[in-house]
Short mmCIF file of C-alpha atoms in Angstrom, two decimals:
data_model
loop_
_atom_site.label_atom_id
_atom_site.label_comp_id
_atom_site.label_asym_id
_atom_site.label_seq_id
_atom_site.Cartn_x
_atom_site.Cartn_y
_atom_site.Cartn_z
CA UNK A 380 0.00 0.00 0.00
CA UNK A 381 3.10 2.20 0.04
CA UNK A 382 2.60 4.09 3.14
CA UNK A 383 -1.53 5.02 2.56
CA UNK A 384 -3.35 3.82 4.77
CA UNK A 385 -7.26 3.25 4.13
CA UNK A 386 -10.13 2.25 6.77
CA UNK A 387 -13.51 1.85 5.55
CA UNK A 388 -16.58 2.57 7.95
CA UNK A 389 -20.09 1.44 7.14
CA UNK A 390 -23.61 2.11 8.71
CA UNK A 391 -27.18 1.10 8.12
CA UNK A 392 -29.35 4.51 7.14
CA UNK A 393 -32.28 5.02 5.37
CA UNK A 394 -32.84 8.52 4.45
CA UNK A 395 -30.16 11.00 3.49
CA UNK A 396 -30.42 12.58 6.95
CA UNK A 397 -29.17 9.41 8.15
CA UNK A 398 -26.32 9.95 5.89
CA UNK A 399 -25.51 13.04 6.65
CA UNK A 400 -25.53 12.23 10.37
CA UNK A 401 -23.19 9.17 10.01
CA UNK A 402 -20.70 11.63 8.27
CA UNK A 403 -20.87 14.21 10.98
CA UNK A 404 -20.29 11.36 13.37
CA UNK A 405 -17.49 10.54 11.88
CA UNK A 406 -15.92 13.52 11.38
CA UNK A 407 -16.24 14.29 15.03
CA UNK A 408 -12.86 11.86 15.26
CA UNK A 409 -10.14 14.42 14.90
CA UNK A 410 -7.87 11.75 13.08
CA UNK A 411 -10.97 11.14 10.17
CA UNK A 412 -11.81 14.65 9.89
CA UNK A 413 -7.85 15.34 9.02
CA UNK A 414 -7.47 12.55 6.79
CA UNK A 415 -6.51 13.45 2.98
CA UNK A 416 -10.11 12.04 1.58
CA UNK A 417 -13.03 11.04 2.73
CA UNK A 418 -14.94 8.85 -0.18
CA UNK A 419 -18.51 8.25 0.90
CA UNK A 420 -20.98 6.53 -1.72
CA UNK A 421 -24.61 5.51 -0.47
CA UNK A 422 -27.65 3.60 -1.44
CA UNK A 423 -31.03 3.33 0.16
CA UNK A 424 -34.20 1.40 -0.88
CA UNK A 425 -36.79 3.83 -0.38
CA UNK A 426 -40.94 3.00 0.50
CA UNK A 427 -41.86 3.18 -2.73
CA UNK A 428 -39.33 0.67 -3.78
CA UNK A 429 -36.88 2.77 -5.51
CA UNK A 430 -32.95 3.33 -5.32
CA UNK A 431 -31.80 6.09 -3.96
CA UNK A 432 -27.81 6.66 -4.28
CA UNK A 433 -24.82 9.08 -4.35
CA UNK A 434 -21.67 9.57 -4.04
CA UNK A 435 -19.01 12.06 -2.91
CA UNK A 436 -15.14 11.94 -4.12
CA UNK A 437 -13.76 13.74 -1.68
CA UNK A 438 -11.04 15.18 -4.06
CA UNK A 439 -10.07 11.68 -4.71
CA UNK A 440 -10.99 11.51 -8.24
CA UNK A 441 -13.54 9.03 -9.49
CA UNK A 442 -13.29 7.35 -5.88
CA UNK A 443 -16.51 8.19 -5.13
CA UNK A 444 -18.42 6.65 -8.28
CA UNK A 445 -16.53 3.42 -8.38
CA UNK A 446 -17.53 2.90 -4.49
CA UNK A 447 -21.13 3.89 -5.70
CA UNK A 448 -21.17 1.26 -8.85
CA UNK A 449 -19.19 -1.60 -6.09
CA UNK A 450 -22.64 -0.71 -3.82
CA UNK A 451 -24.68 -2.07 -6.89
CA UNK A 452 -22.65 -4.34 -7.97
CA UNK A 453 -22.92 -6.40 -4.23
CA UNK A 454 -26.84 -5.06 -4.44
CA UNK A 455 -26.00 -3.62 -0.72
CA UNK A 456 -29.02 -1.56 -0.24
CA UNK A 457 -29.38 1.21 3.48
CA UNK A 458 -25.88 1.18 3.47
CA UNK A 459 -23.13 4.15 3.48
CA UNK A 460 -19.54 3.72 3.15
CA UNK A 461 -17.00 5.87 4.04
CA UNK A 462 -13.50 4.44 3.10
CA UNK A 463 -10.86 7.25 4.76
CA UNK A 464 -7.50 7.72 3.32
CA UNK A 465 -4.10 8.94 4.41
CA UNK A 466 -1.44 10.01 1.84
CA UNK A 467 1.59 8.58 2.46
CA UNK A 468 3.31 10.25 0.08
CA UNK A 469 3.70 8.08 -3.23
CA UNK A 470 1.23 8.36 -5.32
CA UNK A 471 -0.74 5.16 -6.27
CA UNK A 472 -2.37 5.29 -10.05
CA UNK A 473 -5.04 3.41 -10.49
CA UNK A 474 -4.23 0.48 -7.83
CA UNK A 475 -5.66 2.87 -5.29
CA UNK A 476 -9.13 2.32 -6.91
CA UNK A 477 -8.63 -1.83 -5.69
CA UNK A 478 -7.55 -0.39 -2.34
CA UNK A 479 -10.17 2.06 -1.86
CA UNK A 480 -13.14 -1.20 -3.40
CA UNK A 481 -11.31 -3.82 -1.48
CA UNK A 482 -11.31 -1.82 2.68
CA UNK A 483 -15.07 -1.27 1.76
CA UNK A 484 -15.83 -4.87 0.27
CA UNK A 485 -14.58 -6.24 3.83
CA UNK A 486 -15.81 -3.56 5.95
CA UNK A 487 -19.59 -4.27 4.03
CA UNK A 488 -18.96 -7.94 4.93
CA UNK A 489 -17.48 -8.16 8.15
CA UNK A 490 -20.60 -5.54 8.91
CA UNK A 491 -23.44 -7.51 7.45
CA UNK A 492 -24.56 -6.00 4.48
CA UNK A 493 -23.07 -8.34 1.87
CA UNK A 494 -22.73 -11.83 1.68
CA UNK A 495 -19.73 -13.99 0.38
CA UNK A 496 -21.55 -14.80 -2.84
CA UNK A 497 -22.11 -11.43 -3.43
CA UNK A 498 -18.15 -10.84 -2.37
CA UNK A 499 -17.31 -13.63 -5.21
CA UNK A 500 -19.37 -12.31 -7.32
CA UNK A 501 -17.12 -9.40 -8.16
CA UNK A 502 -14.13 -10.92 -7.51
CA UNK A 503 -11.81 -11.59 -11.13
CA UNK A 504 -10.55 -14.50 -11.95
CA UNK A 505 -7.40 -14.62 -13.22
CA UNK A 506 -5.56 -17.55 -15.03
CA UNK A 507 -4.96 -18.36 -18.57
CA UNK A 508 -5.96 -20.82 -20.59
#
């Protein structure tokens, strides 16, 4: 991981209030709130049976939407992810994108909110033939 660390925080909400609380929560922790980004994506099954989801980068560019299309992908639903980063100085290309997917992928399992089919389900297989 070359020095950046990333820790991924989930919670069950079910409006965007709830969303917007879990954030403030978190950035209540001194260490979170000073971290270099902050990638939150959401999605929420609403009464009328609908999807509602977003996303926020947090400078991190394109975090924030790939975090949002891993939340359909695993068909999590009242869920919001938060995966915090620190920089640790070398810059990571596009592996930070399987760094950033693979904290919340375990912090959405370990948590409840995704199953290991759905976990295989995404994973690649490599190998050739």
């Amino acid at each position: 991981m070359k020095k950046s660390v990333f820790v991924a925080h989930v919670a069950k909400v079910y409006s965007g209030e709830d969303v917007q609380a879990v954030r403030n929560e978190l950035m209540r922790d001194k260490k979170i709130a000073q971290a270099t980004h902050n990638i939150l994506a959401y999605r929420i099954r609403l009464d009328n049976g609908s999807i509602c989801q977003d996303n926020d980068d947090d400078g991190e560019t394109a975090a924030g939407k790939r975090l949002g299309h891993l939340l359909q992908l695993v068909e999590a639903e009242n869920v919001v992810v938060v995966v915090t980063r620190w920089f640790g100085g070398t810059h990571l290309g596009p592996d930070r994108f399987k760094l950033i997917n693979n904290a919340a992928r375990q912090a959405l399992e370990a948590g409840g909110f995704i199953e290991e089919q759905a976990k295989s389900a995404t994973s690649k297989k490599t190998g050739r033939k």
